[in-house]
Amino acid sequence: MKLIVIGHGMVGHKFLETLLGGEASQFDVTVLCEEPRPAYDRVHLSEFFAGKSADDLSLVAPGFFENRANVTLKLNAKAAAVDRAARTVTLADGEVLAYDKLVFATGSYPFVPPVPGKERKDCFVYRTIEDLEAMLECGSRAKSGVVIGGGLLGLECAKALRDMNLATNVVEFAPRLMAVQVDDLGGRMLRNKIEELGVTVHTHKSTLRIVDGESATHRMEFADGSFLETDMIVFSAGIRPRDELARACGLELGPRGGIAIDDACRTSDADIYAIGECAAWNGQTFGLVAPGYDMARTVAKALLGQTGTFGGADMSTKLKLMGVDVASIGDAHGTTPGSRSFQYTDERRQVYKKIVVSDCGKRLLGAVLIGDASEYGSLLQTVLNSIALPEAPEFLILPQAQGGARPAIGVDALPASAQVCSCNDVSKGAVCDAVKAGACDIGAIKACTSAGTSCGGCVPLVTQIMKAEMQKQGMAVNNHVCEHFAYSRQELLHLIRVGSIKTFGELLHKHGKGLGCDVCKPVAASILASTWNDFVLKPEHASLQDSNDYFLGNIQKDGTYSVVPRMTGGEVTPDGLIAVGQVAKKYGLYTKITGGQRVDLFGARVDQLPAIWEELIAAGFESGHAYGKSLRTVKSCVGSTWCRYGVGDSVAFAIALENRYKGLRAPHKIKFGVSGCTRECAEAQGKDVGLIATDKGWNLYVCGNSGMKPRHAELLASDLDQETVVKLVDRFLMFYVRTADRLQRTSTWRMNLEGGLDYLKSVVLDDKLGIAAELEADMQNVVDTYRDEWKNAIEDPAVRERFRTFVNSDAVDDNVVFMPERGQIRPATPEERKQRVIPIAVRSA
């Protein structure tokens, strides 16, 4: 069966994923994509201005098209006509393709008001990556910008202009921002918060014409006689369904445009379907991605012979616009006859909340949340599932201090059919089934159900459901370290801090049982080091360490160790390089430049380690902590000092950061990257902490990693000076150290963090928990008490005694055998050992 999909946006790709995830070998699929690149994430399009590339935003998994012989993707392929009688689609280049089934996923186009002058140079729409690239070019030579339209996309666009350091204005025809989603009071609060961020808002403004400006490129003349001059104009005044192909081929349209569809998303032609923003169901079009995904799944099921219907969609939404929480649920304006509302306003904190309830007071109809949307998940489920309200529903939005504890609407009240993840159509029942199948942490739930893997807004609710179901199944809802401690790593850290516990023995005596094990001992060692910054090889700590920390080096496959001197920021002097080379030559070590911009020396016997480090320390080097769960490296490019593109001194900043955090012990290893410009040569967005210089300061990214399970870092804050960066990184790292599970990288910690990035921002940026000063002080203590571990080791005779191959002999290990290769050494293979081939003697240096 020949299937053609016209359009390859988010909804079109979701359709392909759903269809091809089933048994779809019977289809010969051709996808027509008008753009020069396959589907990408338009929801997070503004992140393009924060350094994300088109590849970062791509929704297409590697090999998705290449590994499917029955699927063809045509880029730059615009459909020009559909002939329903001949069942063909003609492309703009004249190619004609036949179909048996056809799916319209053409999306929408930006509405540009018919304003004279709208076609002038440096007037844009905000829709595609090409639009954003053109805006960036203009922004590099502009001083000011205006967004026409104060809706969701308009405010996203305003943030983009602010990120380009332009004087930014928003012009809105309606009397308030986001007129569709929020009421008058909410709009006023939102306006106040947006203007506090440096954006000037103009409402009740109708643009008559755009002409040449006197002090800027354009002058916008308004109907009230006023004007506004600006260098850039971006139209974001809404969208219209792209239904021109359907109109031309005679398909039925909705009363206000859009391709008319039934509950199966079929058009007036039974062999043609429409999904997403181009479709009109019961005369209504949907501008959010979740309804489009529902349509995509409905059509995929129909083509696979399964049952599925589209019954409309809830248009509730929760966003963070320019850092401001904004949420709208159901009948936010209270248009239902007899409805009444409860409102809460805190002008000091710039928070506004409203709920709309039925005339009987038992049903929640809608809500508006500005400045704090923490109740969004529970309120949305209350509306969607018609859950009975408590006797005093106003306390659902009032702070606890306003009259007692806030009433809870527990997850048990949700039916199994309740949709808890609208992006991926995951029900409460699916989450519960995953728990029954053995998924007992949020990462496993995501892997099993896909819940929380798109926008992430449902993660707190999904976590609650998971834990409730675990309790029902008789599972232990805990993350105890091991059988010796009935506490999580986070709880152990608090016990150690509060009780001023300094040794494992004291911890075991007060809060544990038994003798401890290979799990809890290293955990306790890490916490003690993070909290008190004691030398890890002090007698009371040494026995807790794993083999790498016990010998302050990474053990290799042949029993030798690696030696990694710290080269802060990747910088090393010629004398330093010579010293490292002399040590490597003297002890016959294999040398390699690593991905972390330093030199690793391999092949050192345990008895050689103190002598090697003595010489390196004398040459000015310190331990690189390559063996520890601690800061490993801070990778940097050459930055503004040498590079013609550099806008920030990445080397100096990387060195300062590495010197500050080099003594920090953590649940897992930590890596930094510092790039001097958005060309990103230091790969900062693949690190636990990444910094990218712009002409406005530093953009701070967190919780990324490469390796076996790579994860792109997320933007925590923008346009920072170096002092603010250090303050925020102090908080971020110490919060991670305090709350992560054992051996949990920052990326995994972030994926399991209830509330996700928004919660992390609220703690690190907004000090939601009131612990920012404490976190900074803890980090400063680590910095102030730092002492190089290898310097400690070689100066302590008792510690040096530990570095012997045999306790009662000075003999060396004659099992250490090397083979020559490319002018250096490598460990002998088992076969070479069997053949007794020993070309390189054990070294005695």
Short mmCIF file of N, CA and C in Angstrom, two decimals, residues 650-713:
data_model
loop_
_atom_site.label_atom_id
_atom_site.label_comp_id
_atom_site.label_asym_id
_atom_site.label_seq_id
_atom_site.Cartn_x
_atom_site.Cartn_y
_atom_site.Cartn_z
N SER A 650 37.91 31.96 27.73
CA SER A 650 37.52 30.65 28.23
C SER A 650 38.65 29.96 28.98
N VAL A 651 39.88 30.18 28.58
CA VAL A 651 41.00 29.51 29.25
C VAL A 651 41.15 30.01 30.69
N ALA A 652 41.18 31.31 30.86
CA ALA A 652 41.35 31.87 32.21
C ALA A 652 40.20 31.45 33.11
N PHE A 653 38.98 31.47 32.56
CA PHE A 653 37.82 31.11 33.38
C PHE A 653 37.84 29.62 33.69
N ALA A 654 38.23 28.80 32.73
CA ALA A 654 38.31 27.35 32.97
C ALA A 654 39.34 27.04 34.05
N ILE A 655 40.46 27.72 34.01
CA ILE A 655 41.50 27.50 35.03
C ILE A 655 40.98 27.90 36.40
N ALA A 656 40.31 29.04 36.47
CA ALA A 656 39.76 29.49 37.76
C ALA A 656 38.73 28.50 38.30
N LEU A 657 37.87 27.99 37.43
CA LEU A 657 36.85 27.03 37.86
C LEU A 657 37.48 25.71 38.31
N GLU A 658 38.45 25.23 37.55
CA GLU A 658 39.08 23.96 37.92
C GLU A 658 39.82 24.09 39.24
N ASN A 659 40.50 25.21 39.44
CA ASN A 659 41.20 25.42 40.71
C ASN A 659 40.23 25.55 41.88
N ARG A 660 39.04 26.06 41.61
CA ARG A 660 38.07 26.21 42.70
C ARG A 660 37.47 24.87 43.11
N TYR A 661 37.10 24.06 42.13
CA TYR A 661 36.33 22.85 42.44
C TYR A 661 37.15 21.56 42.43
N LYS A 662 38.47 21.66 42.32
CA LYS A 662 39.30 20.46 42.16
C LYS A 662 39.30 19.56 43.40
N GLY A 663 38.89 20.07 44.53
CA GLY A 663 38.90 19.22 45.73
C GLY A 663 37.56 18.62 46.09
N LEU A 664 36.54 18.86 45.27
CA LEU A 664 35.19 18.44 45.64
C LEU A 664 34.95 16.97 45.35
N ARG A 665 34.58 16.21 46.38
CA ARG A 665 34.15 14.81 46.23
C ARG A 665 32.63 14.79 46.04
N ALA A 666 32.14 13.92 45.16
CA ALA A 666 30.74 13.93 44.78
C ALA A 666 30.23 12.50 44.59
N PRO A 667 28.93 12.33 44.38
CA PRO A 667 28.41 10.98 44.14
C PRO A 667 28.98 10.33 42.89
N HIS A 668 29.40 11.12 41.92
CA HIS A 668 29.98 10.58 40.69
C HIS A 668 30.99 11.58 40.15
N LYS A 669 31.74 11.18 39.15
CA LYS A 669 32.70 12.10 38.56
C LYS A 669 31.99 13.28 37.91
N ILE A 670 32.68 14.40 37.83
CA ILE A 670 32.12 15.64 37.29
C ILE A 670 33.08 16.19 36.25
N LYS A 671 32.52 16.64 35.14
CA LYS A 671 33.34 17.25 34.09
C LYS A 671 32.72 18.59 33.69
N PHE A 672 33.61 19.55 33.43
CA PHE A 672 33.19 20.89 33.00
C PHE A 672 33.67 21.11 31.56
N GLY A 673 33.03 22.07 30.91
CA GLY A 673 33.52 22.58 29.63
C GLY A 673 33.27 24.07 29.57
N VAL A 674 34.23 24.82 29.04
CA VAL A 674 34.08 26.27 28.91
C VAL A 674 34.44 26.66 27.48
N SER A 675 33.45 27.16 26.74
CA SER A 675 33.66 27.57 25.35
C SER A 675 33.65 29.08 25.25
N GLY A 676 34.57 29.61 24.46
CA GLY A 676 34.70 31.06 24.34
C GLY A 676 33.72 31.70 23.40
N CYS A 677 32.91 30.89 22.70
CA CYS A 677 31.87 31.44 21.83
C CYS A 677 30.90 30.32 21.50
N THR A 678 29.86 30.64 20.76
CA THR A 678 28.81 29.65 20.48
C THR A 678 29.25 28.62 19.45
N ARG A 679 30.47 28.70 18.93
CA ARG A 679 30.97 27.62 18.06
C ARG A 679 31.24 26.36 18.87
N GLU A 680 31.34 26.50 20.20
CA GLU A 680 31.31 25.37 21.13
C GLU A 680 32.43 24.35 20.94
N CYS A 681 33.66 24.82 20.77
CA CYS A 681 34.77 23.90 20.56
C CYS A 681 35.11 23.08 21.80
N ALA A 682 34.70 23.52 22.97
CA ALA A 682 34.97 22.76 24.21
C ALA A 682 33.85 21.79 24.55
N GLU A 683 32.83 21.72 23.69
CA GLU A 683 31.73 20.77 23.88
C GLU A 683 31.08 20.93 25.26
N ALA A 684 30.86 22.19 25.65
CA ALA A 684 30.35 22.48 26.99
C ALA A 684 28.96 21.91 27.22
N GLN A 685 28.17 21.75 26.17
CA GLN A 685 26.80 21.26 26.34
C GLN A 685 26.72 19.74 26.47
N GLY A 686 27.88 19.10 26.55
CA GLY A 686 27.92 17.67 26.83
C GLY A 686 28.58 17.39 28.17
N LYS A 687 28.57 18.37 29.06
CA LYS A 687 29.27 18.23 30.34
C LYS A 687 28.29 18.41 31.52
N ASP A 688 28.76 18.00 32.70
CA ASP A 688 27.95 18.20 33.91
C ASP A 688 27.72 19.68 34.15
N VAL A 689 28.74 20.47 33.90
CA VAL A 689 28.63 21.93 33.97
C VAL A 689 29.28 22.49 32.72
N GLY A 690 28.54 23.29 31.97
CA GLY A 690 29.09 23.87 30.75
C GLY A 690 28.84 25.36 30.69
N LEU A 691 29.81 26.08 30.16
CA LEU A 691 29.68 27.54 30.03
C LEU A 691 30.02 27.94 28.61
N ILE A 692 29.19 28.81 28.05
CA ILE A 692 29.42 29.31 26.70
C ILE A 692 29.39 30.83 26.75
N ALA A 693 30.44 31.45 26.23
CA ALA A 693 30.52 32.90 26.24
C ALA A 693 29.69 33.50 25.11
N THR A 694 29.00 34.59 25.43
CA THR A 694 28.33 35.39 24.43
C THR A 694 28.77 36.84 24.66
N ASP A 695 28.33 37.72 23.78
CA ASP A 695 28.73 39.12 23.97
C ASP A 695 28.02 39.77 25.16
N LYS A 696 27.12 39.01 25.82
CA LYS A 696 26.42 39.54 26.99
C LYS A 696 26.87 38.87 28.29
N GLY A 697 27.79 37.93 28.21
CA GLY A 697 28.25 37.23 29.40
C GLY A 697 28.38 35.75 29.15
N TRP A 698 28.00 34.95 30.16
CA TRP A 698 28.16 33.49 30.07
C TRP A 698 26.80 32.81 30.20
N ASN A 699 26.55 31.84 29.35
CA ASN A 699 25.37 30.99 29.47
C ASN A 699 25.78 29.72 30.22
N LEU A 700 25.03 29.37 31.24
CA LEU A 700 25.37 28.24 32.12
C LEU A 700 24.46 27.05 31.81
N TYR A 701 25.09 25.93 31.44
CA TYR A 701 24.38 24.68 31.16
C TYR A 701 24.75 23.65 32.22
N VAL A 702 23.81 22.77 32.53
CA VAL A 702 24.07 21.76 33.57
C VAL A 702 23.48 20.42 33.16
N CYS A 703 24.01 19.38 33.80
CA CYS A 703 23.45 18.02 33.76
C CYS A 703 23.55 17.35 32.40
N GLY A 704 24.61 17.64 31.67
CA GLY A 704 24.86 16.91 30.43
C GLY A 704 25.94 15.88 30.64
N ASN A 705 26.03 14.93 29.76
CA ASN A 705 27.18 14.03 29.74
C ASN A 705 27.26 13.32 28.40
N SER A 706 28.48 12.93 28.07
CA SER A 706 28.69 12.11 26.87
C SER A 706 28.74 10.66 27.34
N GLY A 707 29.53 9.84 26.70
CA GLY A 707 29.68 8.47 27.17
C GLY A 707 28.61 7.54 26.65
N MET A 708 28.32 6.48 27.43
CA MET A 708 27.44 5.42 26.97
C MET A 708 26.01 5.90 26.79
N LYS A 709 25.55 6.79 27.65
CA LYS A 709 24.20 7.32 27.55
C LYS A 709 24.29 8.84 27.50
N PRO A 710 24.62 9.40 26.32
CA PRO A 710 24.81 10.85 26.25
C PRO A 710 23.52 11.60 26.50
N ARG A 711 23.69 12.79 27.12
CA ARG A 711 22.53 13.66 27.39
C ARG A 711 22.95 15.10 27.20
N HIS A 712 22.17 15.81 26.44
CA HIS A 712 22.45 17.23 26.20
C HIS A 712 22.20 18.02 27.48
N ALA A 713 23.14 18.89 27.81
CA ALA A 713 22.97 19.74 28.99
C ALA A 713 21.83 20.73 28.75
#
